[in-house]
């Protein structure tokens, strides 16, 4: 299921960029909506960029005065063009407002060697062809977080060990973020050496929450469930007590997709498995914390499958669940045919408003996910790495990359930098492309260099507690959110529910390169894993077939993969 998870992570990153907590008035094209968007809001005034005395480092490889390289130094890069990048005002990938500002204010002359679309892996294919042909490689490459591309480039030996460079050149802001989030480095560390620069994304990165038809609960005199057993009782009532009042038995307890058991962002199934201590496809810590185990072959997986199998047999979930993707399954909830659905914090913006449009008088509320027999909850959460940057080992100015990273950090923190401030961008028409500061995507460090938790802290620790914003822009965002029910009564309530249960988040702890046995046996084992889970839940095979599956998984390469995964874990995580 590795390929499935990578595709879901990509979809999630796109949705998260559009909808997660951030400066709605500073960064959104719809400044009256109150919807939290991507970049944290702090100050809309001109930032000093790399000139701030508190963040400037003292070691440079070229003359650096008054916050810029003089004369300007060059940096060659290549640009992946995603579908959401829109150039206008005559701009191109090679010449645009961001590059002009970076050259004028920072003294960094960015040269684009080539571009390629990300669609259908066009950029990845062109990059690997460049590598295999022996042509000159760029000074800096953004691999967009693609683990396969990142690993192939690292293994080529053409890129720099950044361990000392981070210490020597990173600003105090960047160092603090790395220190507070050490797991960012796990996927790019080889034999104790940091071989790429991880670019953080916003947290929390999409953990599911439980959304329930509140009008159904009220009509049937039920309380929101807090455990798996209580959830079953509620679902049974939703199926058998005619909650929609049409005198037909045509409703389901839960809208659920099982086409991707490891975690579609819509109608997410992982909180149900997580209640039994496992997530399909995940590697998690062993009981002693000294190794990793594969969740799908643990005893808890059989218990989770048994519960879902029982729910399907009782008609509490649709028999179409194994064939439904998340979007199709979620429509059962938004069309009024299911009483519970699991989804991320931004569900109140999309697609849950469809429920009110489709069913008059329908209401829902968000709740923490249910706990399992041991009183613990679990759910899938994606890693915080949003992109990865590799620096050519022959590039003479690695410090310049860190200067650029600081600019991107300040751009996000202050909702603008230099002449790229809110007012100037708006007056220049940049909101027409869908996001005021979309220009950050033009560069080789897209979507800024963010502090993963800054924005979450702002909305939950400041706005909810009635504290003033940390800047005028952030306060403006708070005020706008409070005037929008989708924000204050929707996503903010969802974020509050998430924070009460933050320790339930489970990331896949194996983020290293594809192991040798995974390369040869991974697809077979993933298919075996998926088919076993689905057929056992659907009831086409006896539950007792779980143990033979485990043995087959182990003997068909699973044991060898486990050994290889733990060799990586020991060398790169336990020994850090």
Coordinates of C-alpha atoms in Angstrom, one line a residue:
X1 CA 0.0 0.0 0.0
X2 CA 3.0 2.3 -0.2
X3 CA 1.9 3.7 -3.6
X4 CA -1.6 4.3 -2.3
X5 CA -0.4 6.2 0.7
X6 CA 1.9 8.4 -1.4
X7 CA -1.0 9.3 -3.7
X8 CA -3.3 10.1 -0.7
X9 CA -0.5 12.2 0.9
X10 CA -0.2 14.2 -2.3
X11 CA -4.0 14.8 -2.4
X12 CA -3.9 15.7 1.2
X13 CA -1.2 18.2 0.8
X14 CA -3.1 20.0 -2.0
X15 CA -6.3 20.1 0.1
X16 CA -4.4 21.1 3.2
X17 CA -2.8 24.0 1.4
X18 CA -6.2 25.3 0.5
X19 CA -8.0 24.8 3.7
X20 CA -5.9 24.6 6.9
X21 CA -5.4 27.2 9.6
X22 CA -3.6 30.3 8.4
X23 CA -4.0 33.9 7.7
X24 CA -7.3 34.2 6.0
X25 CA -7.2 37.9 5.6
X26 CA -3.5 38.1 4.8
X27 CA -3.2 35.2 2.4
X28 CA -6.7 34.3 1.0
X29 CA -8.2 35.7 -2.1
X30 CA -11.6 35.6 -0.4
X31 CA -10.7 37.9 2.5
X32 CA -14.3 38.0 3.8
X33 CA -14.8 34.3 4.1
X34 CA -13.1 33.8 7.5
X35 CA -11.7 30.4 6.3
X36 CA -8.3 29.7 7.6
X37 CA -5.8 29.3 4.8
X38 CA -2.2 28.3 4.5
X39 CA 0.4 30.7 5.7
X40 CA 0.5 31.8 9.3
X41 CA -0.4 35.5 9.8
X42 CA 1.8 37.7 11.9
X43 CA 2.7 41.1 10.4
X44 CA 1.8 42.6 7.1
X45 CA 4.5 45.2 7.3
X46 CA 7.7 44.9 5.3
X47 CA 10.0 42.2 6.8
X48 CA 13.7 42.7 6.9
X49 CA 14.2 39.3 5.2
X50 CA 17.6 38.0 5.9
X51 CA 18.7 41.4 7.4
X52 CA 17.3 40.9 10.9
X53 CA 20.1 40.9 13.3
X54 CA 18.5 38.2 15.4
X55 CA 18.4 35.7 12.5
X56 CA 21.4 36.6 10.4
X57 CA 24.3 34.2 10.5
X58 CA 27.9 35.3 10.4
X59 CA 29.5 32.8 8.1
X60 CA 29.0 33.3 4.3
X61 CA 30.9 32.0 1.3
X62 CA 30.7 35.3 -0.6
X63 CA 30.6 39.0 0.4
X64 CA 27.4 39.6 2.3
X65 CA 26.5 43.1 3.5
X66 CA 23.3 44.8 4.6
X67 CA 21.3 41.7 4.2
X68 CA 22.4 40.8 0.7
X69 CA 25.1 39.3 -1.4
X70 CA 27.1 42.0 -3.2
X71 CA 27.7 41.3 -6.0
X72 CA 24.8 38.9 -6.5
X73 CA 25.6 35.2 -6.7
X74 CA 23.8 32.7 -8.9
X75 CA 22.0 29.6 -8.1
X76 CA 20.8 27.2 -10.8
X77 CA 17.7 25.2 -10.2
X78 CA 14.9 23.3 -11.9
X79 CA 11.2 24.0 -11.3
X80 CA 8.4 21.5 -11.0
X81 CA 5.2 23.0 -12.4
X82 CA 2.1 21.8 -10.6
X83 CA -1.4 22.3 -11.8
X84 CA -2.1 25.0 -9.2
X85 CA 0.7 27.3 -10.3
X86 CA -0.6 30.2 -12.4
X87 CA 1.7 32.9 -13.8
X88 CA 0.2 36.2 -14.9
X89 CA 1.2 39.8 -15.6
X90 CA 3.6 38.4 -18.2
X91 CA 5.5 36.4 -15.6
X92 CA 7.2 33.0 -16.3
X93 CA 8.9 30.3 -14.4
X94 CA 12.2 32.0 -15.2
X95 CA 11.2 35.6 -14.5
X96 CA 8.7 36.6 -11.9
X97 CA 8.2 38.9 -9.0
X98 CA 9.6 36.5 -6.5
X99 CA 12.9 36.0 -8.3
X100 CA 13.2 39.8 -9.0
X101 CA 12.7 40.6 -5.3
X102 CA 15.1 37.8 -4.2
X103 CA 17.8 39.3 -6.5
X104 CA 17.2 42.9 -5.5
X105 CA 16.9 42.4 -1.8
X106 CA 18.9 39.2 -1.1
X107 CA 21.5 39.3 -3.9
X108 CA 20.6 35.8 -5.1
X109 CA 20.3 35.4 -8.9
X110 CA 18.1 32.3 -9.5
X111 CA 18.5 30.7 -12.9
X112 CA 16.0 28.1 -14.1
X113 CA 17.7 25.4 -16.2
X114 CA 14.4 23.8 -17.1
X115 CA 10.8 23.2 -16.0
X116 CA 8.6 20.1 -16.2
X117 CA 5.0 19.4 -15.1
X118 CA 4.4 17.3 -12.0
X119 CA 1.5 15.6 -13.7
X120 CA 2.0 12.0 -14.6
X121 CA 5.5 12.2 -12.9
X122 CA 6.8 14.4 -15.7
X123 CA 9.2 16.3 -13.4
X124 CA 10.5 13.1 -11.8
X125 CA 11.0 11.4 -15.1
X126 CA 13.0 14.4 -16.5
X127 CA 15.1 14.6 -13.4
X128 CA 16.0 11.0 -13.4
X129 CA 16.8 11.2 -17.2
X130 CA 19.2 14.1 -16.4
X131 CA 20.8 12.1 -13.7
X132 CA 21.3 9.0 -15.9
X133 CA 22.5 11.0 -18.9
X134 CA 25.3 12.6 -17.0
X135 CA 24.2 16.1 -17.8
X136 CA 25.1 18.9 -15.5
X137 CA 22.8 18.9 -12.4
X138 CA 21.3 22.0 -10.9
X139 CA 22.7 23.5 -7.7
X140 CA 19.4 23.0 -5.8
X141 CA 16.6 20.5 -6.4
X142 CA 13.2 20.4 -4.8
X143 CA 12.0 16.8 -4.9
X144 CA 8.5 17.7 -3.6
X145 CA 8.9 15.2 -0.9
X146 CA 8.8 12.2 -3.3
X147 CA 10.7 9.6 -1.3
X148 CA 11.7 7.5 -4.4
X149 CA 13.1 10.5 -6.3
X150 CA 14.8 11.8 -3.1
X151 CA 16.4 8.4 -2.4
X152 CA 17.7 8.0 -6.0
X153 CA 19.3 11.4 -6.0
X154 CA 20.9 10.8 -2.6
X155 CA 22.2 7.4 -3.7
X156 CA 23.7 9.0 -6.8
X157 CA 26.4 10.6 -4.6
X158 CA 26.0 14.0 -6.3
X159 CA 24.5 15.8 -3.4
X160 CA 25.9 17.5 -0.3
X161 CA 26.0 16.2 3.3
X162 CA 24.2 19.0 5.0
X163 CA 24.9 18.1 8.6
X164 CA 27.5 20.8 9.2
X165 CA 25.9 23.2 6.8
X166 CA 22.8 23.4 9.0
X167 CA 24.9 24.2 12.0
X168 CA 27.0 26.7 10.2
X169 CA 24.5 28.5 8.0
X170 CA 20.9 28.0 9.3
X171 CA 19.3 30.9 11.1
X172 CA 18.2 30.6 14.7
X173 CA 14.6 30.4 13.4
X174 CA 15.3 27.4 11.2
X175 CA 17.5 25.7 13.8
X176 CA 14.7 26.1 16.4
X177 CA 12.1 24.5 14.1
X178 CA 14.4 21.6 13.3
X179 CA 15.2 21.2 17.0
X180 CA 11.6 21.1 18.0
X181 CA 10.7 18.6 15.2
X182 CA 13.6 16.1 15.0
X183 CA 11.5 13.6 13.1
X184 CA 11.7 15.8 10.1
X185 CA 15.2 14.4 9.4
X186 CA 14.4 10.7 9.6
X187 CA 13.6 10.3 5.9
X188 CA 16.7 12.2 4.7
X189 CA 19.4 10.8 7.1
X190 CA 21.9 8.2 5.9
X191 CA 24.4 6.7 8.3
X192 CA 24.0 9.7 10.6
X193 CA 24.4 12.2 7.8
X194 CA 21.7 14.7 6.8
X195 CA 21.6 14.4 3.0
X196 CA 18.7 16.8 2.2
X197 CA 16.9 19.7 3.8
X198 CA 13.3 18.8 4.9
X199 CA 10.8 21.6 4.4
X200 CA 8.0 21.4 7.0
X201 CA 4.3 21.5 6.3
X202 CA 1.6 22.6 8.6
X203 CA 0.4 20.4 11.4
X204 CA -1.8 18.7 12.3
X205 CA -1.6 17.0 8.9
X206 CA -5.1 15.6 8.4
X207 CA -5.9 13.2 11.4
X208 CA -9.5 12.1 11.2
X209 CA -12.3 13.3 13.6
X210 CA -15.8 11.9 14.1
X211 CA -18.7 13.8 12.6
X212 CA -22.2 12.7 13.7
X213 CA -25.7 13.7 12.7
X214 CA -26.6 15.6 15.9
X215 CA -30.3 15.8 14.9
X216 CA -30.4 12.0 14.8
X217 CA -28.8 11.7 18.2
X218 CA -31.3 14.2 19.6
X219 CA -34.3 12.6 18.0
X220 CA -33.4 9.1 19.3
X221 CA -32.3 10.4 22.8
X222 CA -28.7 9.2 22.3
X223 CA -25.4 10.6 23.5
X224 CA -22.3 10.8 21.3
X225 CA -20.2 7.7 21.6
X226 CA -16.8 7.7 23.2
X227 CA -15.9 4.0 22.8
X228 CA -16.1 1.5 20.0
X229 CA -18.9 -0.4 21.8
X230 CA -20.9 2.8 22.3
X231 CA -20.4 3.7 18.7
X232 CA -21.9 0.3 17.7
X233 CA -25.0 1.0 19.9
X234 CA -25.5 4.4 18.2
X235 CA -25.0 2.9 14.7
X236 CA -27.5 0.2 15.4
X237 CA -30.1 2.8 16.4
X238 CA -29.3 4.8 13.2
X239 CA -30.0 1.7 11.2
X240 CA -33.0 0.2 13.0
X241 CA -34.9 3.2 14.6
X242 CA -35.7 5.2 11.4
X243 CA -33.8 8.3 12.3
X244 CA -34.8 10.1 9.1
X245 CA -38.5 9.4 9.7
X246 CA -39.4 8.0 6.3
X247 CA -40.7 4.7 7.6
X248 CA -38.0 2.8 5.6
X249 CA -34.9 0.9 6.7
X250 CA -32.6 2.7 4.3
X251 CA -29.9 4.3 6.5
X252 CA -26.5 3.2 7.6
X253 CA -24.7 3.8 10.9
X254 CA -21.4 4.8 9.3
X255 CA -20.2 6.1 5.9
X256 CA -16.9 4.2 5.4
X257 CA -14.6 3.5 2.6
X258 CA -12.5 0.4 2.5
X259 CA -11.0 0.8 -0.9
X260 CA -7.9 2.2 0.8
X261 CA -7.9 0.9 4.4
X262 CA -4.7 2.7 5.2
X263 CA -6.3 6.0 5.1
X264 CA -8.3 8.0 2.5
X265 CA -8.9 11.5 3.8
X266 CA -12.6 11.1 3.2
X267 CA -14.6 8.5 5.2
X268 CA -11.3 7.6 6.9
X269 CA -11.2 4.1 8.3
X270 CA -8.0 4.4 10.3
X271 CA -9.5 5.5 13.6
X272 CA -11.5 2.2 13.7
X273 CA -8.3 0.2 13.3
X274 CA -6.5 2.6 15.6
X275 CA -8.9 1.8 18.4
X276 CA -7.3 -1.7 18.4
X277 CA -3.8 -0.3 18.3
X278 CA -3.0 -0.8 14.6
X279 CA -3.1 1.2 11.3
X280 CA -3.0 -0.8 8.0
X281 CA 0.3 -0.4 6.3
X282 CA 2.0 1.4 9.2
X283 CA 5.2 0.7 11.0
X284 CA 5.0 1.4 14.7
X285 CA 7.2 1.0 17.8
X286 CA 7.4 -2.4 19.5
X287 CA 6.4 -2.6 23.1
X288 CA 9.9 -1.9 24.3
X289 CA 10.4 0.9 21.8
X290 CA 13.6 -0.6 20.4
X291 CA 12.3 -1.8 17.1
X292 CA 9.5 -1.3 14.6
X293 CA 6.7 -3.8 13.8
X294 CA 4.3 -3.9 10.9
X295 CA 0.8 -3.2 12.2
X296 CA -1.1 -5.3 9.6
X297 CA 0.3 -8.6 10.9
X298 CA -0.2 -7.8 14.6
X299 CA -2.9 -9.5 16.7
X300 CA -4.8 -6.2 17.0
X301 CA -5.4 -6.2 13.3
X302 CA -7.4 -9.4 13.6
X303 CA -9.5 -7.8 16.4
X304 CA -10.2 -4.7 14.3
X305 CA -11.1 -6.8 11.2
X306 CA -13.5 -8.9 13.4
X307 CA -15.3 -5.8 14.6
X308 CA -15.7 -4.4 11.1
X309 CA -16.8 -7.8 9.8
X310 CA -19.5 -7.9 12.4
X311 CA -20.7 -4.4 11.6
X312 CA -20.9 -5.3 7.9
X313 CA -22.9 -8.5 8.7
X314 CA -25.3 -6.4 10.8
X315 CA -25.8 -3.9 8.0
X316 CA -24.3 -1.0 10.1
X317 CA -21.9 -0.2 7.2
X318 CA -22.6 -0.5 3.5
X319 CA -21.6 -3.7 1.7
X320 CA -20.3 -1.4 -1.0
X321 CA -17.6 -0.1 1.3
X322 CA -14.8 -2.3 -0.1
X323 CA -15.4 -0.8 -3.6
X324 CA -16.1 2.8 -2.5
X325 CA -13.5 5.5 -2.5
X326 CA -13.6 8.2 0.2
X327 CA -15.6 10.7 -1.9
X328 CA -18.3 8.2 -2.8
X329 CA -18.6 6.9 0.8
X330 CA -18.8 10.4 2.2
X331 CA -21.8 11.1 0.0
X332 CA -23.8 8.7 2.1
X333 CA -23.4 11.1 4.9
X334 CA -24.0 14.3 3.0
X335 CA -27.0 12.9 1.2
X336 CA -28.6 11.9 4.6
X337 CA -28.2 8.2 4.4
X338 CA -25.5 7.6 7.1
X339 CA -25.2 9.0 10.6
X340 CA -21.4 9.0 11.2
X341 CA -18.4 9.9 9.0
X342 CA -14.7 10.3 9.8
X343 CA -12.7 13.1 8.2
X344 CA -10.1 15.9 8.8
X345 CA -10.5 19.2 10.6
X346 CA -11.4 21.1 7.3
X347 CA -14.5 18.9 6.6
X348 CA -16.8 21.7 7.8
X349 CA -15.7 23.7 4.8
X350 CA -15.9 20.8 2.3
X351 CA -17.9 18.6 1.9
X352 CA -20.1 18.7 5.0
X353 CA -22.1 21.9 4.0
X354 CA -23.7 19.6 1.4
X355 CA -25.6 17.9 4.2
X356 CA -27.6 21.0 5.0
X357 CA -28.2 21.7 1.3
X358 CA -29.4 18.2 0.7
X359 CA -31.4 17.5 3.9
X360 CA -33.6 20.2 5.4
X361 CA -33.0 20.6 9.1
X362 CA -30.0 18.3 9.2
X363 CA -27.3 19.2 11.7
X364 CA -24.0 17.6 12.7
X365 CA -21.3 18.0 15.4
X366 CA -17.7 17.0 15.6
X367 CA -16.4 14.7 18.3
X368 CA -13.1 12.9 19.3
X369 CA -12.6 9.5 17.8
X370 CA -13.8 6.6 19.9
X371 CA -11.4 4.6 22.1
X372 CA -10.9 0.9 21.9
X373 CA -11.1 -1.9 24.5
X374 CA -7.9 -0.7 26.2
X375 CA -9.2 2.8 26.5
X376 CA -6.9 4.2 23.9
X377 CA -7.5 5.9 20.5
X378 CA -5.4 5.8 17.4
X379 CA -5.6 7.3 13.9
X380 CA -3.4 7.9 10.9
X381 CA -1.5 11.2 10.7
X382 CA 0.8 12.1 7.8
X383 CA 4.4 13.3 8.4
X384 CA 5.3 16.9 8.7
X385 CA 7.7 16.9 5.7
X386 CA 6.2 18.9 2.9
X387 CA 9.1 19.0 0.5
X388 CA 12.8 18.1 0.4
X389 CA 15.7 20.2 -0.9
X390 CA 19.0 18.7 -2.1
X391 CA 22.1 20.8 -2.7
X392 CA 24.7 19.8 -5.3
X393 CA 27.9 18.8 -3.6
X394 CA 29.8 21.0 -6.1
X395 CA 27.8 24.2 -5.3
X396 CA 30.1 26.8 -3.7
X397 CA 27.4 28.7 -1.8
X398 CA 25.2 26.4 0.4
X399 CA 24.8 29.3 2.8
X400 CA 22.6 31.0 0.1
X401 CA 20.1 28.2 0.3
X402 CA 19.7 28.8 4.0
X403 CA 19.4 32.6 3.4
X404 CA 16.6 31.8 1.0
X405 CA 15.0 29.5 3.6
X406 CA 15.0 32.3 6.1
X407 CA 13.3 34.6 3.6
X408 CA 10.6 31.9 3.0
X409 CA 10.2 31.5 6.8
X410 CA 9.7 35.3 7.3
X411 CA 7.4 35.4 4.3
X412 CA 5.1 32.9 6.0
X413 CA 5.4 34.3 9.5
X414 CA 4.7 37.9 8.4
X415 CA 2.3 37.3 5.6
X416 CA 4.7 39.1 3.3
X417 CA 8.2 40.3 2.8
X418 CA 10.0 43.3 1.2
X419 CA 7.7 44.7 -1.4
X420 CA 5.6 41.5 -1.5
X421 CA 3.2 42.6 1.3
X422 CA -0.6 42.2 1.5
X423 CA -1.5 45.7 0.2
X424 CA 1.0 45.7 -2.6
X425 CA 0.1 42.2 -3.8
X426 CA -3.6 43.0 -3.7
X427 CA -3.1 46.2 -5.6
X428 CA -1.0 44.3 -8.1
X429 CA -3.8 41.9 -8.8
X430 CA -2.3 38.8 -7.3
X431 CA -5.5 37.7 -5.7
X432 CA -6.8 36.9 -9.1
X433 CA -4.9 33.6 -9.2
X434 CA -6.6 32.2 -6.2
X435 CA -4.1 33.1 -3.5
X436 CA -2.5 36.4 -2.6
X437 CA 0.9 35.0 -2.0
X438 CA 0.9 32.2 -4.5
X439 CA 4.2 33.6 -5.7
X440 CA 6.0 31.5 -3.1
X441 CA 5.3 28.5 -5.3
X442 CA 7.4 30.1 -8.1
X443 CA 10.7 29.2 -6.3
X444 CA 12.5 26.1 -5.3
X445 CA 11.1 26.1 -1.8
X446 CA 7.3 26.1 -2.4
X447 CA 4.8 27.0 0.2
X448 CA 7.3 28.8 2.4
X449 CA 9.4 27.4 5.2
X450 CA 6.8 27.1 8.0
X451 CA 6.8 26.5 11.7
X452 CA 4.4 23.5 11.7
X453 CA 2.6 24.5 14.9
X454 CA 2.6 28.3 14.8
X455 CA -0.7 28.7 13.2
X456 CA -2.5 26.0 15.2
X457 CA -1.2 27.6 18.4
X458 CA -2.4 31.0 17.2
X459 CA -6.0 29.9 16.6
X460 CA -6.3 27.5 19.6
X461 CA -4.1 29.0 22.2
X462 CA -4.8 32.7 21.4
X463 CA -8.2 33.1 19.7
X464 CA -10.1 30.5 21.7
X465 CA -8.7 31.8 25.0
X466 CA -9.5 35.4 24.0
X467 CA -5.9 36.5 23.8
X468 CA -5.1 39.2 21.2
X469 CA -3.4 38.2 18.0
X470 CA 0.4 38.2 17.9
X471 CA 0.2 40.8 15.2
X472 CA -2.4 43.1 13.7
X473 CA -2.8 40.7 10.7
X474 CA -3.4 37.7 13.0
X475 CA -6.0 39.7 15.0
X476 CA -7.7 40.6 11.7
X477 CA -7.8 36.9 10.9
X478 CA -9.2 36.1 14.3
X479 CA -12.0 38.7 13.9
X480 CA -12.9 37.5 10.4
X481 CA -13.0 33.9 11.5
X482 CA -15.4 34.8 14.4
X483 CA -17.8 36.2 11.9
X484 CA -18.0 33.1 9.8
X485 CA -19.9 30.0 11.2
X486 CA -17.9 27.7 9.0
X487 CA -14.8 28.8 10.8
X488 CA -15.7 29.4 14.4
X489 CA -18.5 26.8 14.7
X490 CA -16.9 24.4 12.1
X491 CA -13.2 24.1 11.7
X492 CA -12.2 25.7 15.0
X493 CA -14.5 23.2 16.8
X494 CA -12.9 20.4 14.9
X495 CA -9.4 21.7 15.8
X496 CA -10.4 21.8 19.4
X497 CA -11.6 18.2 19.2
X498 CA -8.3 17.2 17.6
X499 CA -6.2 18.9 20.3
X500 CA -8.0 17.1 23.1
X501 CA -6.8 13.9 21.5
X502 CA -3.5 14.9 20.0
X503 CA -1.8 11.8 21.4
X504 CA -3.9 9.6 19.3
X505 CA -2.1 10.6 16.1
X506 CA 0.0 7.8 14.6
X507 CA 2.6 8.5 11.9
X508 CA 4.2 5.7 9.9
X509 CA 7.6 5.5 11.6
X510 CA 9.4 4.0 8.7
X511 CA 10.3 6.9 6.5
X512 CA 13.6 5.6 5.1
X513 CA 14.5 4.5 1.6
X514 CA 12.7 1.6 0.0
X515 CA 14.5 -1.5 1.2
X516 CA 16.0 -4.1 -1.2
X517 CA 13.3 -6.6 -0.4
X518 CA 10.5 -4.0 -0.7
X519 CA 11.7 -3.3 -4.2
X520 CA 11.2 -6.9 -5.2
X521 CA 8.3 -8.1 -2.9
X522 CA 6.6 -4.9 -1.9
X523 CA 3.9 -4.8 -4.6
X524 CA 3.0 -8.5 -4.0
X525 CA 2.8 -8.0 -0.2
X526 CA 0.8 -4.9 -0.5
X527 CA -1.7 -6.7 -2.7
X528 CA -1.8 -9.6 -0.3
X529 CA -2.4 -7.2 2.6
X530 CA -5.2 -5.4 0.9
X531 CA -7.0 -8.5 -0.4
X532 CA -6.8 -10.1 3.0
X533 CA -8.3 -7.2 4.9
X534 CA -11.1 -6.7 2.5
X535 CA -12.1 -10.3 2.0
X536 CA -12.1 -10.9 5.8
X537 CA -14.2 -7.8 6.5
X538 CA -16.6 -8.6 3.7
X539 CA -17.0 -12.2 5.0
X540 CA -16.0 -14.1 1.9
X541 CA -13.3 -15.9 3.8
X542 CA -13.3 -17.2 7.4
X543 CA -11.7 -15.0 10.1
X544 CA -9.3 -17.9 10.9
X545 CA -7.6 -17.1 7.6
X546 CA -5.8 -14.2 9.3
X547 CA -3.1 -16.4 10.8
X548 CA -2.2 -18.1 7.5
X549 CA -2.0 -14.6 5.9
X550 CA 0.5 -13.5 8.6
X551 CA 2.6 -16.6 8.0
X552 CA 2.5 -16.0 4.2
X553 CA 3.4 -12.4 4.6
X554 CA 6.4 -13.2 6.7
X555 CA 7.7 -16.1 4.5
X556 CA 7.1 -14.1 1.3
X557 CA 9.6 -11.4 2.2
X558 CA 7.9 -9.7 5.2
X559 CA 10.4 -11.0 7.7
X560 CA 13.3 -9.8 5.6
X561 CA 11.7 -6.4 5.1
X562 CA 11.2 -6.2 8.9
X563 CA 14.9 -6.9 9.4
X564 CA 15.9 -4.2 6.8
X565 CA 13.5 -1.7 8.3
X566 CA 14.9 -2.2 11.7
X567 CA 18.5 -1.9 10.4
X568 CA 17.5 1.6 9.2
X569 CA 15.7 2.4 12.4
X570 CA 18.6 1.4 14.6
X571 CA 21.1 3.4 12.5
X572 CA 19.1 6.5 11.9
X573 CA 16.6 6.9 14.8
X574 CA 17.8 5.0 17.9
X575 CA 21.4 6.1 17.5
X576 CA 20.6 9.8 17.0

